[in-house]
PDB file of C-alpha atoms in Angstrom:
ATOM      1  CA  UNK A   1     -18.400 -10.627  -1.862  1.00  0.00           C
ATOM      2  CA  UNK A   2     -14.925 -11.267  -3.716  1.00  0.00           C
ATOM      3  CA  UNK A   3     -12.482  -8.662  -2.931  1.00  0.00           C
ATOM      4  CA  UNK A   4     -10.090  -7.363  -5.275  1.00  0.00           C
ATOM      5  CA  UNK A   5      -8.649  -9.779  -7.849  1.00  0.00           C
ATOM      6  CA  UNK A   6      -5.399  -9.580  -9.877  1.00  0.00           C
ATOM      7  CA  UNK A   7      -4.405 -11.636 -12.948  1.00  0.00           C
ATOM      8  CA  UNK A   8      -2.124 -13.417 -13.466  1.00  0.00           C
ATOM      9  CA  UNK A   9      -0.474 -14.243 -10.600  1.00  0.00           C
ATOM     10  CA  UNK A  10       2.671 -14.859 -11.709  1.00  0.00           C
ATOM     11  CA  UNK A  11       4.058 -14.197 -14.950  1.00  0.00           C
ATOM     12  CA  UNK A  12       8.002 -14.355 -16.417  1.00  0.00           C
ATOM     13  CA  UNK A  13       8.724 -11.882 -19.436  1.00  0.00           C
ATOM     14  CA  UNK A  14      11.650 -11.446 -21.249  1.00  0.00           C
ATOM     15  CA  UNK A  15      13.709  -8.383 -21.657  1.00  0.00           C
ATOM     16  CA  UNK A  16      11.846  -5.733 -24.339  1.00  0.00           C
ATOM     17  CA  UNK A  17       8.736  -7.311 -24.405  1.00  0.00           C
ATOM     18  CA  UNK A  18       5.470  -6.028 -23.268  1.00  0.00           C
ATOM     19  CA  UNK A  19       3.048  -7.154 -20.610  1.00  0.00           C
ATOM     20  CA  UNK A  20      -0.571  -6.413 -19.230  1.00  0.00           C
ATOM     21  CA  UNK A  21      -2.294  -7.577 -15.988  1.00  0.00           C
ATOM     22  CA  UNK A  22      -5.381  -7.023 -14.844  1.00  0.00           C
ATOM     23  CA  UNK A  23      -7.835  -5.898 -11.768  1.00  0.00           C
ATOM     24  CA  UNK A  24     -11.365  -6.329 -10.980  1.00  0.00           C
ATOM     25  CA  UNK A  25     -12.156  -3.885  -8.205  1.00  0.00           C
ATOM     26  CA  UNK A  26     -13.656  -4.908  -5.235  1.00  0.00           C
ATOM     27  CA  UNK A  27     -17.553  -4.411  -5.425  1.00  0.00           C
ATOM     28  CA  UNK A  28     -18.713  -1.350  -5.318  1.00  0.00           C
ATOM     29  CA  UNK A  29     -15.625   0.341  -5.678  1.00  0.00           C
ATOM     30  CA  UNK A  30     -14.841   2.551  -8.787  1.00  0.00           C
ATOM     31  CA  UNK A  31     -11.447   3.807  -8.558  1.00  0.00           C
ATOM     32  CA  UNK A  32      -8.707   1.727  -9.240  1.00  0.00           C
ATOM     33  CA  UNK A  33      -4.712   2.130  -7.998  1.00  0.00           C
ATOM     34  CA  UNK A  34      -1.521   0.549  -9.091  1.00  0.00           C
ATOM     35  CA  UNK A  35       1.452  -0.121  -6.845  1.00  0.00           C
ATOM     36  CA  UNK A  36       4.591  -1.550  -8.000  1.00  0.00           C
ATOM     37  CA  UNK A  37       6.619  -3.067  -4.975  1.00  0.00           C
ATOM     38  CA  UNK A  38      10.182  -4.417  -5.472  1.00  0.00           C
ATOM     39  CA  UNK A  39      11.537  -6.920  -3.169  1.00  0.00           C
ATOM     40  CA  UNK A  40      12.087  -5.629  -0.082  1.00  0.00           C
ATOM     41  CA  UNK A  41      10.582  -2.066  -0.630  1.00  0.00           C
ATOM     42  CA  UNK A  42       7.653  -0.602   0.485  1.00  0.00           C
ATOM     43  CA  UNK A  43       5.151  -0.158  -2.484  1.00  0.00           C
ATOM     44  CA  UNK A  44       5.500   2.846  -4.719  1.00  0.00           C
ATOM     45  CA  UNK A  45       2.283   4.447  -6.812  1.00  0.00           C
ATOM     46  CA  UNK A  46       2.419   3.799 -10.139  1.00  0.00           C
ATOM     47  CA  UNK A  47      -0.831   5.930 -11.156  1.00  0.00           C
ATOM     48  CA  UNK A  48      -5.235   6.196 -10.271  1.00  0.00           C
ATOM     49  CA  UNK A  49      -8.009   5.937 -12.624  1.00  0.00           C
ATOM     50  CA  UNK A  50     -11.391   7.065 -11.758  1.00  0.00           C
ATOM     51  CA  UNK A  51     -14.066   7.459 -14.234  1.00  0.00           C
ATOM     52  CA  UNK A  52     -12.113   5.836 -17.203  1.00  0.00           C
ATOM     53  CA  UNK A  53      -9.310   8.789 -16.906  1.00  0.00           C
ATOM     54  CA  UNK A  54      -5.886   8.912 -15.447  1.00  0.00           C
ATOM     55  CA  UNK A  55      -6.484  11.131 -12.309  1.00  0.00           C
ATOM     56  CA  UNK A  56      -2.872  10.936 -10.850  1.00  0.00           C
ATOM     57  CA  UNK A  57       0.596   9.621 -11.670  1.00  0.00           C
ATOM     58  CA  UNK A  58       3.579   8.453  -9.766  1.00  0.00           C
ATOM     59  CA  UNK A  59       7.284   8.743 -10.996  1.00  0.00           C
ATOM     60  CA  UNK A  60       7.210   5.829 -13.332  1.00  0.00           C
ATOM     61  CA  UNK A  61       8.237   6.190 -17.264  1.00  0.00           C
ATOM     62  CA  UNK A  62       5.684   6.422 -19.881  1.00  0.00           C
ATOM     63  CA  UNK A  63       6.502   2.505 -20.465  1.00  0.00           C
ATOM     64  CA  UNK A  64       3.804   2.389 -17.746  1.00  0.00           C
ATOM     65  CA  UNK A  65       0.580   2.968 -19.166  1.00  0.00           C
ATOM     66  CA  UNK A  66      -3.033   2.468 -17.936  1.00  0.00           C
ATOM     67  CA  UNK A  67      -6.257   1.897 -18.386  1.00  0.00           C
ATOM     68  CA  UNK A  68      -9.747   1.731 -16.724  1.00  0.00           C
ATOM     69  CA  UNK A  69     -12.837   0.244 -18.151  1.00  0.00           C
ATOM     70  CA  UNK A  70     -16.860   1.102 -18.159  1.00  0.00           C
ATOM     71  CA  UNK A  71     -16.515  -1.713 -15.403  1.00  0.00           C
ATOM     72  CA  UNK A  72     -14.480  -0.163 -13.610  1.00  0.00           C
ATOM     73  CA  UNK A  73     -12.131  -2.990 -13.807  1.00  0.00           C
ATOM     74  CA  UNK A  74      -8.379  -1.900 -14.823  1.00  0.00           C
ATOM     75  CA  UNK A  75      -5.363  -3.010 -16.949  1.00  0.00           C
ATOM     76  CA  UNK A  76      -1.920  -2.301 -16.409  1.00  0.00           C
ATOM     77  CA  UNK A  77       0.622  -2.128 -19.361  1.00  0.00           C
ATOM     78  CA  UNK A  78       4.344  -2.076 -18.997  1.00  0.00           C
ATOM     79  CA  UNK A  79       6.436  -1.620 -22.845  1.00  0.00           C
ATOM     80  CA  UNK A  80      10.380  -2.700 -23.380  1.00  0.00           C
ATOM     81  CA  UNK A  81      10.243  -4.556 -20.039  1.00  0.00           C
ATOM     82  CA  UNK A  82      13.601  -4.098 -18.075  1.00  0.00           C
ATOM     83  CA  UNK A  83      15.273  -6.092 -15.598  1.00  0.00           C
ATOM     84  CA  UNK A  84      14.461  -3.510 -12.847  1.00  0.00           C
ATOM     85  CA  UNK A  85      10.701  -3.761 -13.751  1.00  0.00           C
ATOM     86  CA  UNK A  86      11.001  -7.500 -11.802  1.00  0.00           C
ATOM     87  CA  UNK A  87       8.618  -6.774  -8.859  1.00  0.00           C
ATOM     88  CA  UNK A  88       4.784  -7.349  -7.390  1.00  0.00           C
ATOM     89  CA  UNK A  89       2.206  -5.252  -8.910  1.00  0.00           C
ATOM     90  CA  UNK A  90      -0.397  -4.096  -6.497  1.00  0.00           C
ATOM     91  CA  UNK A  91      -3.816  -3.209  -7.517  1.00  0.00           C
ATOM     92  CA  UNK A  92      -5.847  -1.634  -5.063  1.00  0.00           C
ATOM     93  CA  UNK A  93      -9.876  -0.209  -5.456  1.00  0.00           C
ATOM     94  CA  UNK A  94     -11.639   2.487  -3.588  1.00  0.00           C
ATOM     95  CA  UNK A  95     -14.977   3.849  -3.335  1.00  0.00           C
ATOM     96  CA  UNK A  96     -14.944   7.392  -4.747  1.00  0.00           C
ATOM     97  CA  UNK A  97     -12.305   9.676  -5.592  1.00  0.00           C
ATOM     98  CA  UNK A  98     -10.604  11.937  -3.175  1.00  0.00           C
ATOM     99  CA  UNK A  99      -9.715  11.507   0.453  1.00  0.00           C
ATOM    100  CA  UNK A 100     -12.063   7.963  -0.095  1.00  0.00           C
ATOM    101  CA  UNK A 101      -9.989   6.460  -2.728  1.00  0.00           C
ATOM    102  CA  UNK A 102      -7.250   5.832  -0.074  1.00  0.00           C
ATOM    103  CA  UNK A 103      -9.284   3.399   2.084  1.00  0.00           C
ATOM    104  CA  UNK A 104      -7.682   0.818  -0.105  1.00  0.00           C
ATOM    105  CA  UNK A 105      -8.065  -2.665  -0.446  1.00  0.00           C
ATOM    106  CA  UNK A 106      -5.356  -4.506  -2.439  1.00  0.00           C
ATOM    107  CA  UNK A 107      -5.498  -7.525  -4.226  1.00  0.00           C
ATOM    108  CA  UNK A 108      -2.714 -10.475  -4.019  1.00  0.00           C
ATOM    109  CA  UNK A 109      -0.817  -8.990  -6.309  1.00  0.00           C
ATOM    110  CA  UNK A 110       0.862 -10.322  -9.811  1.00  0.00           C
ATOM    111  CA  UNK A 111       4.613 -11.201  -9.508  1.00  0.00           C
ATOM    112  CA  UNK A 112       6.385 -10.503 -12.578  1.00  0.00           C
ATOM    113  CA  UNK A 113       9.838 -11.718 -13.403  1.00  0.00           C
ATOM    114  CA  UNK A 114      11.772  -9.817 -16.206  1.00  0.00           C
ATOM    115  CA  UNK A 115      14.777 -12.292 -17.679  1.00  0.00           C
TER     116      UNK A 115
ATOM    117  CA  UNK B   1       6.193  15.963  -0.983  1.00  0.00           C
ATOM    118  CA  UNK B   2       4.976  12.503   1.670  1.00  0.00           C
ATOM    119  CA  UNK B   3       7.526  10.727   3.373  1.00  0.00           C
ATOM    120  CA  UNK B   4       7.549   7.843   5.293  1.00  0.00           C
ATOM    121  CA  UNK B   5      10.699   6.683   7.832  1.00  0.00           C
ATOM    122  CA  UNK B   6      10.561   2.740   9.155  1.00  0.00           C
ATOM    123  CA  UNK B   7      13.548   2.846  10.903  1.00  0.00           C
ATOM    124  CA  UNK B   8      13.099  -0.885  12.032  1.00  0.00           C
ATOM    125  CA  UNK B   9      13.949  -3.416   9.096  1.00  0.00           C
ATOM    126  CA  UNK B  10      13.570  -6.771  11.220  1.00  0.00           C
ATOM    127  CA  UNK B  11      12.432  -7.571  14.475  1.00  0.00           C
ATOM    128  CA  UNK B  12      12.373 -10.813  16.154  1.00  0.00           C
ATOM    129  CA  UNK B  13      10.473 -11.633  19.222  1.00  0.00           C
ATOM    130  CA  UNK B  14       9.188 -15.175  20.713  1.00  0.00           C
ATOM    131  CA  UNK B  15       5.878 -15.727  21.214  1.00  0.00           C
ATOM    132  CA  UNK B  16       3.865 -13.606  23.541  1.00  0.00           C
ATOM    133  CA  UNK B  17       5.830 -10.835  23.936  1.00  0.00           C
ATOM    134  CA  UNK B  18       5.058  -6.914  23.156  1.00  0.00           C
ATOM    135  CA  UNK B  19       6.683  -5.487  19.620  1.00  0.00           C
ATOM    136  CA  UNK B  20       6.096  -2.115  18.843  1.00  0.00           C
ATOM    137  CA  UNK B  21       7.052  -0.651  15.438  1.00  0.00           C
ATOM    138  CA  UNK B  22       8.334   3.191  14.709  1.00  0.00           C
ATOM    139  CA  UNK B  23       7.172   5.050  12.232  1.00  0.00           C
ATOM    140  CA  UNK B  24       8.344   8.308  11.375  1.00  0.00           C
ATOM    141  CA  UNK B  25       6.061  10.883   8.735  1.00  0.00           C
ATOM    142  CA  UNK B  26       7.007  14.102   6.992  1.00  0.00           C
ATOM    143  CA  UNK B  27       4.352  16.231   5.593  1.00  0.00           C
ATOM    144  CA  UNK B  28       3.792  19.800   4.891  1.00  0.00           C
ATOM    145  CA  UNK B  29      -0.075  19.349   4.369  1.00  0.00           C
ATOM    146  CA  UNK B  30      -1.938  19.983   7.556  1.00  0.00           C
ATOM    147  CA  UNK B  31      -4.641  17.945   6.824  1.00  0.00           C
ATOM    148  CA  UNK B  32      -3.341  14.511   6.359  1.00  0.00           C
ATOM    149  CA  UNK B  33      -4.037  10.211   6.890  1.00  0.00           C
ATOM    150  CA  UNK B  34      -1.769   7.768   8.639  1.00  0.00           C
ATOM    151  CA  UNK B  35      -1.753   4.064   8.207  1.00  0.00           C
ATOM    152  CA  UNK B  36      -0.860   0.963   8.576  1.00  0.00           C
ATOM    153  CA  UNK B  37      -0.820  -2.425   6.823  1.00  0.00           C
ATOM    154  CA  UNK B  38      -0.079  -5.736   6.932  1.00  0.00           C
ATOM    155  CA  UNK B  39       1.622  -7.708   4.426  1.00  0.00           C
ATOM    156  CA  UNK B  40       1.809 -11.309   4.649  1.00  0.00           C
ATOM    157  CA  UNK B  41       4.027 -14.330   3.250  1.00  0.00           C
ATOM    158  CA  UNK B  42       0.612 -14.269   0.738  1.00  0.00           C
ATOM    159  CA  UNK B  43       1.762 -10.678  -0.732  1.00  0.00           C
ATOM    160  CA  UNK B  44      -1.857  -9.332   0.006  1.00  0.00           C
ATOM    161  CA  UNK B  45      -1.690  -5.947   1.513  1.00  0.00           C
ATOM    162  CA  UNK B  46      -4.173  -6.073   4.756  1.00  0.00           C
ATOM    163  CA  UNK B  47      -5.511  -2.932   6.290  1.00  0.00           C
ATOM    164  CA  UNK B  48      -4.944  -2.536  10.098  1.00  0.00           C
ATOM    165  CA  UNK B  49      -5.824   1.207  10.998  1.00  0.00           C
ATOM    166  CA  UNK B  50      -6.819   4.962   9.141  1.00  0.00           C
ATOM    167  CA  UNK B  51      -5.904   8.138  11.293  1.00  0.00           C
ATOM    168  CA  UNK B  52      -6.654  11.340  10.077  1.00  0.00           C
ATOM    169  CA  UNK B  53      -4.121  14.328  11.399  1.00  0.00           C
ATOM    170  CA  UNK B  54      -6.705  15.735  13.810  1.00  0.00           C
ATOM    171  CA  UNK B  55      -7.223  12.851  15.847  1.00  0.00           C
ATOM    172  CA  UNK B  56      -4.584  11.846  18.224  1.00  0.00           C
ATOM    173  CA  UNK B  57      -6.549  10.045  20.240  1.00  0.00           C
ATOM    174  CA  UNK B  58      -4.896   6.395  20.876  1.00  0.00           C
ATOM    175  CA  UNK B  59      -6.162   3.533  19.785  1.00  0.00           C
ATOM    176  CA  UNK B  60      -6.896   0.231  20.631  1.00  0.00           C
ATOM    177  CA  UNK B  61      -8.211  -2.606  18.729  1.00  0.00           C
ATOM    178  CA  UNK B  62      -7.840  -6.279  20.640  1.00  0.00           C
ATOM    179  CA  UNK B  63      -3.927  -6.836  20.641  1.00  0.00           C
ATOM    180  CA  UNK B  64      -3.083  -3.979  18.417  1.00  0.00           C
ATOM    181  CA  UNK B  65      -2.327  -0.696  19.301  1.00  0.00           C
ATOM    182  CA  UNK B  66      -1.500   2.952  18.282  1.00  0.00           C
ATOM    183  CA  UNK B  67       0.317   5.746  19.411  1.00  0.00           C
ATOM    184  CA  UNK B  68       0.337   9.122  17.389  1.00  0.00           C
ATOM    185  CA  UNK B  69       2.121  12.392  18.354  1.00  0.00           C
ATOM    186  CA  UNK B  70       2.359  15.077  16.036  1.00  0.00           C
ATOM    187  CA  UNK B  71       5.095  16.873  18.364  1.00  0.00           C
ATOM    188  CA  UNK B  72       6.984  14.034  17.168  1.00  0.00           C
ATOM    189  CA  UNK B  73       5.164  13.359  13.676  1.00  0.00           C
ATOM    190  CA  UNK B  74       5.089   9.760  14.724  1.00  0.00           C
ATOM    191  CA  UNK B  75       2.851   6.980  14.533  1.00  0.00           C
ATOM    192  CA  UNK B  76       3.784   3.935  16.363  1.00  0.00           C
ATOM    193  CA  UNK B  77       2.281   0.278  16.637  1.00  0.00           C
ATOM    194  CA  UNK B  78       2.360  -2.089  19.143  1.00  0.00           C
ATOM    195  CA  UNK B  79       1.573  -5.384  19.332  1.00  0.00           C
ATOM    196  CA  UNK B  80       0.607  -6.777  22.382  1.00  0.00           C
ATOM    197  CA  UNK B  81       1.301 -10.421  23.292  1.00  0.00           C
ATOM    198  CA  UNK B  82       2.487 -11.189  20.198  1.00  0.00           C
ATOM    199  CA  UNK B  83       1.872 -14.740  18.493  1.00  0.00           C
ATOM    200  CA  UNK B  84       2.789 -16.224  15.404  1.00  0.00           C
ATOM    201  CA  UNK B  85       0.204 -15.070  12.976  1.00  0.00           C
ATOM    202  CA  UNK B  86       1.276 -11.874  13.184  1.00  0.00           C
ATOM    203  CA  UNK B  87       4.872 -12.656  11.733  1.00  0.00           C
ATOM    204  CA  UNK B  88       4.565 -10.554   8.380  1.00  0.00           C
ATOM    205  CA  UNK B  89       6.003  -7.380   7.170  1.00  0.00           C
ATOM    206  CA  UNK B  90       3.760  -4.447   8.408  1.00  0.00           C
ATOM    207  CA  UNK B  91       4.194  -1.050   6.715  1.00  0.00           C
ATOM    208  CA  UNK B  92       3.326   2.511   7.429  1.00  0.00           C
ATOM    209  CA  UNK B  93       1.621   4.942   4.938  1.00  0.00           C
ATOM    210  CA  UNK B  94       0.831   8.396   4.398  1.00  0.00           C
ATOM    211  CA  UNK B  95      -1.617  10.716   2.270  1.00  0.00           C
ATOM    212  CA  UNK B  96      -2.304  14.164   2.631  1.00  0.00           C
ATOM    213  CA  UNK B  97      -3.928  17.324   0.774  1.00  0.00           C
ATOM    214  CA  UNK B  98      -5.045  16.876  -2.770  1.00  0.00           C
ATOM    215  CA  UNK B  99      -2.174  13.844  -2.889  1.00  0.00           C
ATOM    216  CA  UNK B 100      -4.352  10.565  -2.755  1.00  0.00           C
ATOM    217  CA  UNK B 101      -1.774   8.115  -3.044  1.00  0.00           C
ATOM    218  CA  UNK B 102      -0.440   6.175  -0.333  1.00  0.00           C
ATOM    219  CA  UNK B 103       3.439   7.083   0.416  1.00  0.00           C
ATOM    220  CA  UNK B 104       4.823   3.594   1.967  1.00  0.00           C
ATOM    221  CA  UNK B 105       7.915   3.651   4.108  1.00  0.00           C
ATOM    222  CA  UNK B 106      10.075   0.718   3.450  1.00  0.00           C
ATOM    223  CA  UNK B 107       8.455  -1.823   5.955  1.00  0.00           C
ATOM    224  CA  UNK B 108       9.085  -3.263   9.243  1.00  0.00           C
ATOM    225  CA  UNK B 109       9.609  -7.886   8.625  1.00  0.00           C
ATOM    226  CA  UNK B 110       8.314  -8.601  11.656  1.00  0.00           C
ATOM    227  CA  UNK B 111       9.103 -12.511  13.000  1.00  0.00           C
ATOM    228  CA  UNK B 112       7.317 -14.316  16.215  1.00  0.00           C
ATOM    229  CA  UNK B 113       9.520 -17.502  17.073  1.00  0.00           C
ATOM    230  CA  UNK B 114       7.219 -20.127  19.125  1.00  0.00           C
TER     231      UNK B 114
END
């Protein structure tokens, strides 16, 4: 049973582009979590989807949109990439939304690199 | 609003001795979830424990432990014997109410010398 996969798993961007990564929940699991964790922080939530709609959202700029497909699987979209967006992105599926959707697992995470 | 306080940033230990790790929780929800993770040099984040605020029962799982007082709204770890492996960074997390995200506190890097 594969777990939660990110990709990429590392990826280097230039300043004012725009990126996407990507999550395939773990099986079974239909809500989906983003975590952005810069180095040497603890990881800070970005925003949930369950059921193809935003359900809650961190205190990140609207640069940082989402989305979640019929698959449940999720995409992550950052706009006019800045420096201080350099971090790992943590993707992390639950079953069920509510209490449930925070036993998390996370995948391994994409590294991106803004230069 | 969830916080989470690690006051610990690095501990080193040699092999096969006890490290326990503070963690310190503010919360005005009364119904709320502790836990705690493991992050190693791999950047996965691995899920050690789930305690729900009306449990304070101790717990013990082979060479990991927990203590949680909510006089003291904290929820320590220890880890008993202590060998290699278990050099990662281990972090503490909250959720509570109708908030279902995970508050992280900053971590704990923890290091087991041979």
């Amino acid at each position: 049973d594969a777990g939660v996969t990110q990709s990429p798993t590392h990826l280097i961007k230039t300043r004012g582009q725009q990126v996407t990564l990507r999550c395939s929940p773990k099986s079974g699991h239909d809500t989906v979590s983003w975590y952005q964790q810069a180095l040497g922080q603890g990881p800070q939530f970005i925003f949930q989807y369950y059921e193809e709609e935003e359900r809650q959202r961190g205190n990140f700029p609207d640069r940082f949109s989402g989305h979640q497909f019929p698959n449940y699987s999720s995409e992550l979209n950052v706009n006019a990439l800045l420096l201080g967006d350099s971090a790992l992105y943590l993707c992390a599926s639950s079953p069920g939304f509510g209490q449930s959707s925070t036993e998390a697992f996370f995948g391994q995470g994409t590294r991106l690199t803004v230069v | 609003a969830q916080k989470v306080t690690q006051a610990q940033t690095e501990i080193s230990v040699v092999e096969k001795e006890d490290v326990t790790l503070d963690c310190v929780y503010e919360t005005r929800d009364t119904t709320y979830y502790l836990f705690w993770y493991k992050q190693p040099p791999s950047g996965e984040l691995v899920f050690l424990i789930r305690r729900n605020s009306f449990d304070e029962q101790n717990e013990i799982s082979g060479r990991y432990s927990w203590n949680f007082q909510k006089s003291t709204s904290s929820f320590n770890f220890t880890i008993t014997a202590s060998q290699v492996v278990d050099s990662a960074v281990y972090f503490c997390a909250l959720s509570g109410g109708n908030d279902y995200k995970l508050s992280f506190g900053a971590g704990t890097t923890v290091t087991v010398r041979a």
